[in-house]
C-alpha positions as a LaTeX table, in Angstrom:
\begin{tabular}{lrrr}
\hline
Residue & $x$ (\AA) & $y$ (\AA) & $z$ (\AA) \\
\hline
Met1 & 167.21 & 211.00 & 116.25 \\
Ala2 & 164.29 & 208.52 & 116.32 \\
Asn3 & 163.82 & 209.26 & 112.80 \\
Glu4 & 167.25 & 209.10 & 111.71 \\
Ser5 & 167.34 & 205.53 & 113.63 \\
Ile6 & 164.44 & 204.01 & 111.74 \\
Ala7 & 165.85 & 205.31 & 108.55 \\
Asn8 & 169.01 & 203.51 & 109.35 \\
Met9 & 167.53 & 200.41 & 109.68 \\
Leu10 & 165.13 & 200.96 & 107.29 \\
Ala11 & 167.93 & 200.75 & 105.10 \\
Gln12 & 169.11 & 198.06 & 106.83 \\
Ser13 & 166.01 & 196.60 & 106.28 \\
Gly14 & 166.46 & 196.90 & 102.30 \\
Lys15 & 170.07 & 195.43 & 102.38 \\
Phe16 & 169.34 & 192.39 & 103.93 \\
Ala17 & 166.17 & 191.58 & 101.48 \\
Gly18 & 168.76 & 192.05 & 98.64 \\
Gln19 & 170.87 & 189.91 & 100.62 \\
Ala20 & 167.89 & 187.24 & 101.52 \\
Ile21 & 166.93 & 186.69 & 97.94 \\
Gly22 & 170.36 & 186.24 & 96.39 \\
Ala23 & 170.81 & 183.06 & 98.20 \\
Pro24 & 168.59 & 181.03 & 97.06 \\
Ile25 & 169.03 & 182.29 & 93.39 \\
Glu26 & 172.21 & 181.57 & 93.24 \\
Ala27 & 171.76 & 178.42 & 94.37 \\
Phe28 & 169.13 & 178.00 & 92.42 \\
Gly29 & 171.35 & 179.23 & 89.04 \\
Lys30 & 174.24 & 176.92 & 89.64 \\
Ser31 & 171.37 & 173.98 & 90.24 \\
Ala32 & 169.59 & 174.74 & 86.59 \\
Gly33 & 173.17 & 175.34 & 84.99 \\
Gln34 & 174.13 & 171.67 & 85.56 \\
Gln35 & 171.05 & 170.19 & 84.11 \\
Leu36 & 171.22 & 171.95 & 80.69 \\
Gly37 & 172.68 & 170.20 & 78.11 \\
Gly38 & 174.93 & 171.87 & 75.06 \\
Met39 & 177.18 & 174.43 & 75.48 \\
Leu40 & 175.10 & 176.85 & 73.64 \\
Thr41 & 172.01 & 176.02 & 76.10 \\
Arg42 & 174.04 & 176.96 & 79.31 \\
Arg43 & 175.45 & 179.85 & 78.23 \\
Arg44 & 171.96 & 181.17 & 77.25 \\
Gln45 & 170.26 & 180.44 & 80.22 \\
Ser46 & 173.23 & 181.73 & 82.36 \\
Lys47 & 172.23 & 184.43 & 80.81 \\
Glu48 & 168.96 & 184.78 & 81.54 \\
Ile49 & 169.06 & 183.92 & 84.89 \\
Glu50 & 171.55 & 186.84 & 85.52 \\
Glu51 & 168.76 & 189.61 & 84.04 \\
Ala52 & 166.35 & 187.89 & 86.57 \\
Arg53 & 168.70 & 187.86 & 89.52 \\
Lys54 & 168.44 & 191.83 & 88.19 \\
Ile55 & 165.38 & 192.52 & 87.64 \\
Val56 & 164.15 & 190.70 & 90.78 \\
Asp57 & 166.63 & 192.59 & 93.00 \\
Gln58 & 165.09 & 195.67 & 90.89 \\
Tyr59 & 161.45 & 195.05 & 92.40 \\
Thr60 & 162.06 & 193.63 & 95.80 \\
Thr61 & 164.07 & 196.08 & 97.34 \\
Gly62 & 163.53 & 200.05 & 98.67 \\
Ser63 & 161.20 & 202.13 & 96.62 \\
Gly64 & 160.84 & 200.23 & 93.38 \\
Ile65 & 159.26 & 196.99 & 95.40 \\
Asn66 & 156.53 & 195.70 & 92.62 \\
Pro67 & 155.32 & 191.81 & 93.87 \\
Gly68 & 152.80 & 192.04 & 90.75 \\
Met69 & 155.85 & 193.08 & 87.98 \\
Leu70 & 157.30 & 189.60 & 89.20 \\
Ser71 & 154.51 & 187.45 & 89.61 \\
Lys72 & 154.20 & 188.47 & 86.05 \\
Lys73 & 157.37 & 188.16 & 84.95 \\
Ala74 & 156.66 & 184.46 & 86.45 \\
Gln75 & 153.44 & 183.56 & 84.14 \\
Glu76 & 155.24 & 184.87 & 81.55 \\
Ala77 & 158.24 & 182.47 & 82.06 \\
Asp78 & 155.64 & 179.77 & 82.68 \\
Ala79 & 153.98 & 180.23 & 78.77 \\
Glu80 & 157.43 & 179.68 & 77.38 \\
Asp81 & 158.27 & 176.94 & 79.27 \\
Lys82 & 161.36 & 178.39 & 81.43 \\
Asp83 & 161.04 & 176.59 & 84.72 \\
Tyr84 & 164.00 & 178.05 & 86.00 \\
Leu85 & 163.05 & 181.64 & 85.50 \\
Ala86 & 159.38 & 181.42 & 87.06 \\
Thr87 & 161.01 & 179.83 & 89.72 \\
Ile88 & 163.19 & 182.57 & 90.82 \\
Phe89 & 160.77 & 185.15 & 90.09 \\
Arg90 & 157.60 & 183.37 & 91.96 \\
Glu91 & 160.67 & 183.85 & 95.03 \\
Gly92 & 161.13 & 187.20 & 94.26 \\
Ala93 & 157.12 & 188.06 & 94.35 \\
Glu94 & 157.33 & 186.23 & 97.89 \\
Leu95 & 159.89 & 188.17 & 99.53 \\
Ala96 & 158.46 & 191.63 & 97.88 \\
Asn97 & 155.15 & 190.83 & 98.95 \\
Thr98 & 157.52 & 190.42 & 102.85 \\
Asn99 & 159.25 & 193.53 & 102.64 \\
Met100 & 156.27 & 195.42 & 101.16 \\
Ala101 & 154.44 & 194.44 & 104.34 \\
Thr102 & 158.15 & 195.05 & 106.82 \\
Gly103 & 157.67 & 198.17 & 105.58 \\
Gln104 & 154.05 & 198.98 & 105.82 \\
Asn105 & 154.45 & 197.93 & 109.58 \\
Leu106 & 158.07 & 199.51 & 110.17 \\
Ala107 & 156.01 & 203.18 & 108.61 \\
Gly108 & 152.61 & 202.41 & 111.12 \\
Tyr109 & 155.15 & 201.61 & 114.69 \\
Asn110 & 155.96 & 204.78 & 113.86 \\
Gln111 & 153.50 & 207.15 & 113.71 \\
Leu112 & 152.14 & 205.15 & 117.01 \\
Ala113 & 154.98 & 205.45 & 119.04 \\
Val114 & 155.91 & 208.89 & 118.23 \\
Ala115 & 152.17 & 209.39 & 118.88 \\
Ala116 & 152.73 & 207.57 & 122.42 \\
Gly117 & 155.86 & 209.76 & 123.81 \\
Leu118 & 158.45 & 206.22 & 123.66 \\
Ser119 & 161.68 & 207.13 & 123.98 \\
Ser120 & 164.39 & 206.92 & 120.94 \\
Glu121 & 166.02 & 203.85 & 122.67 \\
Ser122 & 162.10 & 202.16 & 122.91 \\
Ile123 & 161.77 & 202.83 & 119.45 \\
Ser124 & 164.37 & 201.21 & 118.27 \\
Ser125 & 163.66 & 198.29 & 119.87 \\
Gly126 & 160.34 & 198.04 & 118.29 \\
Ile127 & 161.86 & 198.07 & 115.01 \\
Leu128 & 164.41 & 195.71 & 116.13 \\
Gly129 & 161.69 & 193.51 & 116.90 \\
Ile130 & 159.70 & 194.22 & 113.49 \\
Leu131 & 163.01 & 193.57 & 111.31 \\
Ala132 & 163.98 & 190.20 & 113.47 \\
Gly133 & 160.35 & 188.87 & 113.06 \\
Gln134 & 159.20 & 189.07 & 116.39 \\
Tyr135 & 156.19 & 191.35 & 115.76 \\
Lys136 & 153.77 & 191.02 & 112.77 \\
Asp137 & 151.92 & 194.19 & 112.99 \\
Pro138 & 152.98 & 197.84 & 113.95 \\
Gly139 & 150.59 & 197.31 & 117.34 \\
Ser140 & 152.33 & 194.25 & 118.89 \\
Ala141 & 155.31 & 195.95 & 117.84 \\
Leu142 & 153.79 & 199.08 & 120.19 \\
Lys143 & 152.52 & 196.59 & 123.36 \\
Gly144 & 156.39 & 195.20 & 122.63 \\
Ala145 & 158.21 & 198.43 & 122.85 \\
Met146 & 156.14 & 199.78 & 126.01 \\
Asp147 & 156.65 & 196.91 & 127.86 \\
Thr148 & 160.32 & 196.93 & 127.76 \\
Gln149 & 160.53 & 200.91 & 128.22 \\
Thr150 & 158.12 & 200.23 & 131.84 \\
Leu151 & 160.02 & 197.46 & 132.55 \\
Val152 & 163.39 & 199.79 & 132.35 \\
Glu153 & 161.77 & 202.02 & 134.01 \\
Lys154 & 160.51 & 199.97 & 137.15 \\
Gly155 & 162.95 & 199.58 & 140.19 \\
Ala156 & 162.66 & 196.34 & 140.26 \\
Lys157 & 164.17 & 195.56 & 136.80 \\
Arg158 & 166.37 & 193.10 & 137.48 \\
Lys159 & 163.86 & 190.57 & 139.75 \\
Asn160 & 161.45 & 191.24 & 136.83 \\
Ala161 & 163.75 & 190.52 & 133.62 \\
Ala162 & 164.91 & 187.53 & 135.47 \\
Glu163 & 161.64 & 185.81 & 135.86 \\
Gln164 & 159.94 & 186.83 & 132.89 \\
Leu165 & 163.43 & 184.91 & 130.85 \\
Arg166 & 162.43 & 181.86 & 133.82 \\
Val167 & 158.73 & 182.06 & 131.95 \\
Met168 & 160.49 & 181.81 & 128.50 \\
Gly169 & 162.35 & 178.67 & 129.39 \\
Ser170 & 165.95 & 180.90 & 129.57 \\
Asp171 & 167.08 & 180.10 & 133.02 \\
Asp172 & 170.90 & 180.47 & 132.52 \\
Leu173 & 170.42 & 183.76 & 131.14 \\
Ala174 & 168.24 & 184.18 & 134.52 \\
Asp175 & 170.61 & 183.73 & 136.44 \\
Asp176 & 173.01 & 186.04 & 134.61 \\
Val177 & 170.90 & 188.44 & 135.43 \\
Glu178 & 170.21 & 187.66 & 138.85 \\
Ser179 & 174.14 & 186.94 & 139.64 \\
Gly180 & 175.03 & 190.72 & 139.03 \\
Met181 & 176.65 & 189.57 & 135.16 \\
Tyr182 & 174.75 & 192.58 & 133.65 \\
Thr183 & 174.44 & 196.10 & 135.38 \\
Asp184 & 171.24 & 197.69 & 135.70 \\
Ala185 & 171.31 & 199.64 & 132.29 \\
Gln186 & 171.95 & 196.69 & 130.28 \\
Val187 & 168.89 & 194.62 & 131.80 \\
Gly188 & 166.51 & 195.51 & 129.91 \\
Asn189 & 168.38 & 194.77 & 126.88 \\
Val190 & 169.35 & 191.64 & 127.77 \\
Leu191 & 165.18 & 190.74 & 127.92 \\
Leu192 & 164.52 & 192.36 & 124.81 \\
Thr193 & 167.55 & 190.47 & 123.31 \\
Ala194 & 166.59 & 187.24 & 124.62 \\
Arg195 & 163.27 & 187.66 & 122.77 \\
Gln196 & 163.85 & 188.92 & 119.72 \\
Ala197 & 166.67 & 186.38 & 119.38 \\
Ala198 & 164.09 & 183.38 & 120.62 \\
Ala199 & 162.00 & 184.15 & 117.78 \\
Ala200 & 164.24 & 184.52 & 115.34 \\
Ala201 & 165.38 & 180.78 & 116.09 \\
Glu202 & 162.05 & 179.98 & 115.95 \\
Gln203 & 161.35 & 181.22 & 112.13 \\
Gly204 & 164.73 & 179.54 & 110.92 \\
Gln205 & 168.06 & 179.99 & 109.16 \\
Glu206 & 166.38 & 183.21 & 107.70 \\
Gly207 & 165.44 & 184.67 & 110.84 \\
Leu208 & 168.31 & 183.79 & 112.51 \\
Glu209 & 170.44 & 186.39 & 109.73 \\
Ala210 & 167.63 & 188.52 & 110.06 \\
Phe211 & 168.33 & 189.55 & 113.42 \\
Val212 & 172.15 & 189.23 & 113.13 \\
Thr213 & 171.59 & 191.85 & 109.93 \\
Ala214 & 169.21 & 193.89 & 112.17 \\
Ser215 & 171.12 & 193.65 & 115.67 \\
Asp216 & 174.64 & 194.43 & 113.15 \\
Leu217 & 176.20 & 191.45 & 114.83 \\
Ser218 & 177.39 & 190.17 & 111.52 \\
Asp219 & 181.26 & 190.87 & 112.94 \\
Thr220 & 181.10 & 188.31 & 115.47 \\
Ala221 & 181.44 & 184.69 & 116.71 \\
Phe222 & 177.85 & 184.28 & 117.10 \\
Gly223 & 177.39 & 186.13 & 113.98 \\
Gln224 & 179.36 & 184.57 & 111.84 \\
Ala225 & 178.33 & 180.58 & 113.23 \\
Val226 & 175.01 & 181.93 & 112.05 \\
Val227 & 175.61 & 182.99 & 108.92 \\
Ala228 & 177.31 & 179.27 & 108.31 \\
Gly229 & 174.05 & 177.57 & 109.66 \\
Gln230 & 176.02 & 176.43 & 112.96 \\
Leu231 & 172.51 & 177.10 & 115.11 \\
Lys232 & 169.96 & 176.96 & 112.66 \\
Asp233 & 168.85 & 173.55 & 114.71 \\
Val234 & 169.67 & 174.90 & 118.43 \\
Pro235 & 167.16 & 175.61 & 120.85 \\
Pro236 & 166.25 & 178.81 & 120.42 \\
Thr237 & 166.61 & 179.57 & 124.59 \\
Leu238 & 170.66 & 178.74 & 123.56 \\
Val239 & 170.64 & 181.17 & 121.20 \\
Ser240 & 169.22 & 184.30 & 123.54 \\
Lys241 & 172.28 & 183.46 & 125.75 \\
Leu242 & 174.37 & 183.34 & 123.19 \\
Ala243 & 173.34 & 186.90 & 121.50 \\
Thr244 & 173.03 & 188.46 & 124.39 \\
Glu245 & 176.32 & 187.66 & 125.45 \\
Ala246 & 177.49 & 188.51 & 121.74 \\
Leu247 & 175.79 & 192.02 & 122.55 \\
Ala248 & 177.41 & 192.41 & 125.55 \\
Gln249 & 181.26 & 191.24 & 124.91 \\
Arg250 & 181.06 & 194.05 & 122.36 \\
Glu251 & 180.60 & 196.76 & 125.60 \\
Glu252 & 183.03 & 195.45 & 127.22 \\
Asp253 & 185.55 & 195.23 & 124.82 \\
Ala254 & 184.99 & 199.10 & 123.90 \\
Phe255 & 185.20 & 198.80 & 128.35 \\
Ile256 & 189.19 & 197.07 & 127.62 \\
Glu257 & 190.07 & 199.14 & 125.39 \\
Asn258 & 189.20 & 202.49 & 127.04 \\
Ala259 & 190.25 & 201.29 & 130.74 \\
Arg260 & 193.53 & 200.47 & 129.19 \\
Lys261 & 193.89 & 204.15 & 127.61 \\
Leu262 & 193.54 & 205.28 & 131.44 \\
Asp263 & 197.24 & 203.80 & 131.95 \\
Arg264 & 196.32 & 203.32 & 136.09 \\
Pro265 & 197.74 & 200.45 & 137.74 \\
Glu266 & 194.14 & 199.37 & 139.03 \\
Ala267 & 192.55 & 200.63 & 135.51 \\
Thr268 & 194.93 & 198.09 & 134.21 \\
Glu269 & 194.41 & 195.23 & 136.24 \\
Ala270 & 190.24 & 195.24 & 135.71 \\
Ala271 & 191.20 & 195.65 & 132.02 \\
Glu272 & 193.27 & 192.65 & 132.42 \\
Leu273 & 190.85 & 190.48 & 134.83 \\
Leu274 & 187.18 & 191.83 & 132.26 \\
Glu275 & 189.44 & 189.91 & 129.55 \\
Leu276 & 189.82 & 186.38 & 131.10 \\
Gly277 & 185.62 & 186.96 & 132.47 \\
Val278 & 186.65 & 186.20 & 135.81 \\
Ile279 & 184.87 & 189.41 & 136.98 \\
Thr280 & 181.61 & 191.46 & 135.62 \\
Ile281 & 181.98 & 194.89 & 134.42 \\
Thr282 & 179.87 & 195.93 & 136.96 \\
Gly283 & 183.66 & 194.64 & 139.31 \\
Ala284 & 185.78 & 196.51 & 136.69 \\
Lys285 & 184.34 & 200.18 & 137.41 \\
Asn286 & 184.02 & 199.08 & 140.60 \\
Leu287 & 187.61 & 198.38 & 141.22 \\
Ile288 & 188.61 & 201.70 & 139.02 \\
Lys289 & 186.65 & 203.41 & 141.34 \\
Asp290 & 188.58 & 202.28 & 144.32 \\
Gly291 & 191.50 & 203.65 & 143.28 \\
Gly292 & 193.56 & 201.01 & 145.12 \\
Lys293 & 192.65 & 201.85 & 148.53 \\
Thr294 & 191.69 & 198.57 & 149.45 \\
Glu295 & 195.57 & 196.71 & 149.97 \\
Ile296 & 195.22 & 193.40 & 148.66 \\
Gln297 & 198.42 & 191.16 & 148.32 \\
Thr298 & 197.56 & 188.22 & 145.48 \\
Ala299 & 199.91 & 184.58 & 144.74 \\
Asp300 & 198.91 & 181.47 & 142.99 \\
Met301 & 196.04 & 183.23 & 141.09 \\
Asp302 & 193.84 & 181.65 & 138.97 \\
Gln303 & 190.64 & 181.09 & 137.39 \\
Tyr304 & 188.17 & 179.04 & 139.42 \\
Val305 & 184.97 & 177.74 & 138.66 \\
Leu306 & 182.21 & 177.39 & 141.68 \\
Glu307 & 179.57 & 175.12 & 141.93 \\
Asp308 & 176.97 & 177.39 & 139.86 \\
Gly309 & 179.48 & 177.75 & 137.07 \\
Thr310 & 180.18 & 180.98 & 138.05 \\
Leu311 & 184.18 & 181.89 & 136.71 \\
Val312 & 185.90 & 183.80 & 139.33 \\
Trp313 & 189.97 & 184.42 & 140.16 \\
Gly314 & 190.75 & 182.86 & 143.43 \\
Gly315 & 194.50 & 182.16 & 144.80 \\
Asp316 & 196.09 & 183.12 & 148.54 \\
Ile317 & 195.11 & 186.45 & 148.88 \\
Thr318 & 196.16 & 188.81 & 151.69 \\
Val319 & 194.16 & 191.15 & 153.02 \\
Asp320 & 194.73 & 192.86 & 156.39 \\
Gly321 & 198.17 & 190.77 & 157.24 \\
Val322 & 195.87 & 187.18 & 157.27 \\
Glu323 & 196.25 & 185.01 & 154.22 \\
Arg324 & 193.44 & 182.98 & 152.70 \\
Arg325 & 192.73 & 180.45 & 150.01 \\
Ala326 & 190.31 & 182.56 & 148.73 \\
Tyr327 & 188.28 & 184.55 & 145.49 \\
Gln328 & 187.95 & 187.98 & 145.06 \\
Asp329 & 183.87 & 188.59 & 144.00 \\
Pro330 & 183.30 & 189.17 & 140.33 \\
Asn331 & 180.92 & 192.24 & 141.05 \\
Asp332 & 183.45 & 193.95 & 143.64 \\
Pro333 & 186.93 & 192.61 & 143.22 \\
Thr334 & 187.65 & 194.38 & 146.78 \\
Gln335 & 185.73 & 191.78 & 148.57 \\
Ile336 & 187.12 & 188.65 & 148.97 \\
Thr337 & 185.04 & 185.30 & 149.69 \\
Ser338 & 187.17 & 181.78 & 150.96 \\
Leu339 & 187.47 & 179.52 & 148.14 \\
Pro340 & 184.42 & 176.59 & 148.41 \\
Ala341 & 185.07 & 173.43 & 149.07 \\
Asp342 & 184.10 & 172.28 & 145.70 \\
Ala343 & 185.36 & 175.06 & 143.11 \\
Thr344 & 187.59 & 173.78 & 139.96 \\
Lys345 & 190.74 & 175.08 & 139.48 \\
Leu346 & 190.54 & 175.53 & 135.16 \\
Val347 & 193.75 & 173.97 & 134.26 \\
Thr348 & 194.97 & 175.34 & 131.11 \\
Thr349 & 195.42 & 172.67 & 128.62 \\
Ser350 & 195.10 & 170.76 & 125.40 \\
Asp351 & 196.21 & 167.55 & 123.99 \\
Lys352 & 199.69 & 169.59 & 123.77 \\
Lys353 & 200.00 & 169.91 & 127.34 \\
Glu354 & 202.68 & 172.46 & 127.69 \\
Gly355 & 203.10 & 175.82 & 127.80 \\
Arg356 & 200.72 & 178.02 & 129.25 \\
Ile357 & 198.03 & 179.18 & 126.65 \\
Asn358 & 196.59 & 182.94 & 127.26 \\
Ile359 & 192.94 & 181.79 & 127.42 \\
Thr360 & 190.28 & 184.68 & 127.39 \\
Lys361 & 186.76 & 185.30 & 128.08 \\
Thr362 & 186.74 & 185.60 & 124.00 \\
Glu363 & 188.07 & 181.99 & 123.18 \\
Met364 & 186.04 & 181.08 & 125.73 \\
Asp365 & 182.61 & 182.84 & 124.19 \\
Leu366 & 184.14 & 181.34 & 120.67 \\
Ala367 & 183.84 & 177.70 & 122.84 \\
Gly368 & 180.45 & 178.19 & 123.71 \\
Val369 & 178.90 & 178.94 & 120.48 \\
Ser370 & 180.79 & 176.35 & 118.83 \\
Leu371 & 179.99 & 173.50 & 121.18 \\
Gly372 & 176.25 & 174.76 & 121.62 \\
Ser373 & 174.85 & 173.09 & 118.68 \\
Ser374 & 175.77 & 169.99 & 119.99 \\
Glu375 & 173.10 & 167.65 & 123.30 \\
Gln376 & 176.77 & 166.31 & 124.51 \\
Tyr377 & 177.62 & 169.39 & 125.39 \\
Thr378 & 174.06 & 171.06 & 126.04 \\
Lys379 & 172.26 & 168.28 & 127.47 \\
Gly380 & 175.32 & 165.48 & 128.99 \\
Leu381 & 176.77 & 168.26 & 130.77 \\
Lys382 & 173.83 & 170.30 & 131.07 \\
Lys383 & 173.70 & 169.51 & 135.08 \\
Asn384 & 177.56 & 170.19 & 136.08 \\
Lys385 & 178.42 & 173.44 & 134.92 \\
Gln386 & 182.12 & 173.23 & 136.07 \\
Ala387 & 182.47 & 170.23 & 133.74 \\
Gln388 & 180.80 & 173.02 & 131.11 \\
Ala389 & 183.63 & 175.00 & 132.48 \\
Gln390 & 186.22 & 172.51 & 131.21 \\
Ala391 & 185.31 & 171.54 & 128.17 \\
Arg392 & 184.86 & 175.57 & 127.05 \\
Leu393 & 188.58 & 175.56 & 128.67 \\
Phe394 & 189.76 & 172.82 & 126.49 \\
Trp395 & 188.11 & 173.63 & 123.07 \\
Ala396 & 190.05 & 177.06 & 123.76 \\
Gly397 & 193.28 & 175.86 & 124.81 \\
Thr398 & 193.33 & 173.30 & 121.46 \\
Tyr399 & 191.92 & 176.37 & 119.14 \\
Leu400 & 194.89 & 178.43 & 120.41 \\
Asp401 & 197.24 & 175.50 & 119.58 \\
Leu402 & 196.14 & 174.97 & 116.19 \\
Ile403 & 196.45 & 178.60 & 115.56 \\
Arg404 & 199.25 & 179.00 & 116.67 \\
Glu405 & 200.77 & 175.85 & 114.57 \\
Gly406 & 199.35 & 177.70 & 111.43 \\
Gly407 & 198.87 & 176.33 & 108.50 \\
Ile408 & 195.64 & 176.00 & 108.88 \\
Ser409 & 192.39 & 178.20 & 109.01 \\
Lys410 & 190.07 & 179.43 & 112.01 \\
Glu411 & 187.85 & 177.49 & 110.99 \\
Gln412 & 189.25 & 174.22 & 110.35 \\
Ala413 & 190.81 & 174.87 & 113.91 \\
Glu414 & 187.32 & 175.70 & 114.72 \\
Ala415 & 186.36 & 172.13 & 113.50 \\
Arg416 & 189.09 & 170.26 & 115.05 \\
Ala417 & 188.92 & 172.00 & 118.22 \\
Arg418 & 184.91 & 170.41 & 118.31 \\
Glu419 & 186.10 & 167.11 & 117.62 \\
Arg420 & 188.16 & 166.75 & 120.37 \\
Thr421 & 185.91 & 168.53 & 122.60 \\
Leu422 & 183.14 & 166.39 & 121.63 \\
Ala423 & 185.12 & 163.46 & 121.88 \\
Arg424 & 186.50 & 163.77 & 125.31 \\
Ile425 & 182.84 & 164.53 & 126.41 \\
Lys426 & 181.73 & 161.21 & 125.20 \\
Asp427 & 185.08 & 159.64 & 127.49 \\
Gly428 & 183.58 & 161.45 & 130.09 \\
Lys429 & 187.46 & 163.07 & 130.70 \\
Phe430 & 185.57 & 166.62 & 132.14 \\
Gln431 & 186.38 & 165.99 & 136.04 \\
Gln432 & 187.39 & 168.00 & 138.87 \\
Thr433 & 190.51 & 168.60 & 138.48 \\
Glu434 & 191.56 & 170.04 & 141.82 \\
Val435 & 190.05 & 168.77 & 144.97 \\
Thr436 & 189.82 & 170.98 & 147.62 \\
Thr437 & 187.90 & 169.34 & 150.02 \\
Ala438 & 189.81 & 168.98 & 153.80 \\
Pro439 & 191.36 & 166.07 & 154.86 \\
Pro440 & 191.08 & 163.52 & 157.42 \\
Gly441 & 192.19 & 164.98 & 161.08 \\
Val442 & 191.87 & 169.02 & 159.31 \\
Ser443 & 189.16 & 171.17 & 159.52 \\
Gln444 & 187.78 & 172.29 & 156.42 \\
Asp445 & 187.53 & 176.26 & 157.84 \\
Val446 & 191.08 & 175.75 & 158.81 \\
Trp447 & 191.78 & 174.36 & 155.09 \\
Asp448 & 190.00 & 177.46 & 153.50 \\
Arg449 & 192.55 & 179.41 & 154.98 \\
Met450 & 195.93 & 177.71 & 153.76 \\
Ser451 & 197.99 & 178.82 & 151.29 \\
Gln452 & 198.63 & 176.44 & 148.85 \\
Lys453 & 202.10 & 175.93 & 149.35 \\
Asp454 & 200.38 & 175.29 & 152.99 \\
Arg455 & 198.58 & 172.88 & 151.86 \\
Asp456 & 201.34 & 171.02 & 149.75 \\
Asp457 & 203.44 & 171.18 & 152.57 \\
Phe458 & 200.94 & 169.52 & 155.05 \\
Leu459 & 200.03 & 166.72 & 152.25 \\
Ala460 & 203.72 & 165.89 & 151.20 \\
Leu461 & 204.51 & 165.40 & 155.66 \\
Ala462 & 200.80 & 163.60 & 155.39 \\
Ala463 & 202.15 & 160.69 & 152.92 \\
Ala464 & 205.82 & 160.78 & 154.57 \\
Asn465 & 204.19 & 159.68 & 157.94 \\
Glu466 & 202.17 & 156.92 & 156.26 \\
Gly467 & 205.08 & 155.73 & 154.34 \\
Gly468 & 207.62 & 155.60 & 157.49 \\
\hline
\end{tabular}
């Protein structure tokens, strides 16, 4: 199984190598062609460039890697004063050397890992690290894989992972791990992904693209943003968080699909709440496991964000005949907690403000990727996670409005939603939208237990008395 995994990743490595050399060569070819004068000259040189590309592709991938041949071709081109070809061959020779070193590292690492008795999952983590550029030699890859396996096997792995993430500067991701957003089985991979994504980000655009290819994230919003160059200047810690969320989202999507197939009320509810992002995958599993045994009645439910940025599902909840303003625990929706006074209701509005838009965690994640490259969002709202959630919600609402109107591509909708959201951030628009602090004369405990209707009636009566 380990050898099959390695073979697959080697194949992916070869595929990436071809992609990596293709883009700069194509760009160079276009640039060279623009500078040439005369129709015949342009045709001849265009044909030469095309042939050069084929030669580079032949000697930079698979079993045909041969940097010496490409260096020789570069020297021959220099002798003929064909700088446009010499540049292509020299860049190809550099890539061939890189790919050759990567192949040698993979082979050496495989021997060491098998001899060390690592599991196939741990071996795969080292391979991904080499492909993503995290490890430069077999020894460091082996150590990283062994550290990861040790972490996974430890009973205190969640605490250890959070501590190591904080050392890396990934405080937000550490908070997610400690809050239970990720299952015990996911924690080791969260740390591994964070390390690899951060290492890739430090290498720039090429490193990020290599990570996306090796992690098979090309079809995700994160992967598409990387390919488009939107994350090349984003801090490595934020890239780590976005990459980890992208991998977790893939698992959640599969869970949602399977939960709906169960055709049971509690499974359908779990799928819907997980899709909204108000419970974790652990919470969804607990809800299904409960099987509807816990009798909970809800009304006027909506998305709320707590002071620490946690998204929850709250409203008027009745348990054992007692109704109060509360929210369901994201990790166990059968458990109820009073809605804090500083909780903010996520009002789903965009510039249009008409109709309720069905926003899911997918759109909220897209918003995080889109806004993540802006310092207005990452630094301007850094200390206010509630405001960050409101900004993502506004982006999502605007984005869906634009898609719904038609006549616009997803890329154009993303750009316009980003522009409008950043304008609102600049104007200081994202503030708390629902005050849940008790008014004068009412204790906070009583206010927390009142339904929204009772609150509205109380405030209306108080206003009438003041007017009289």
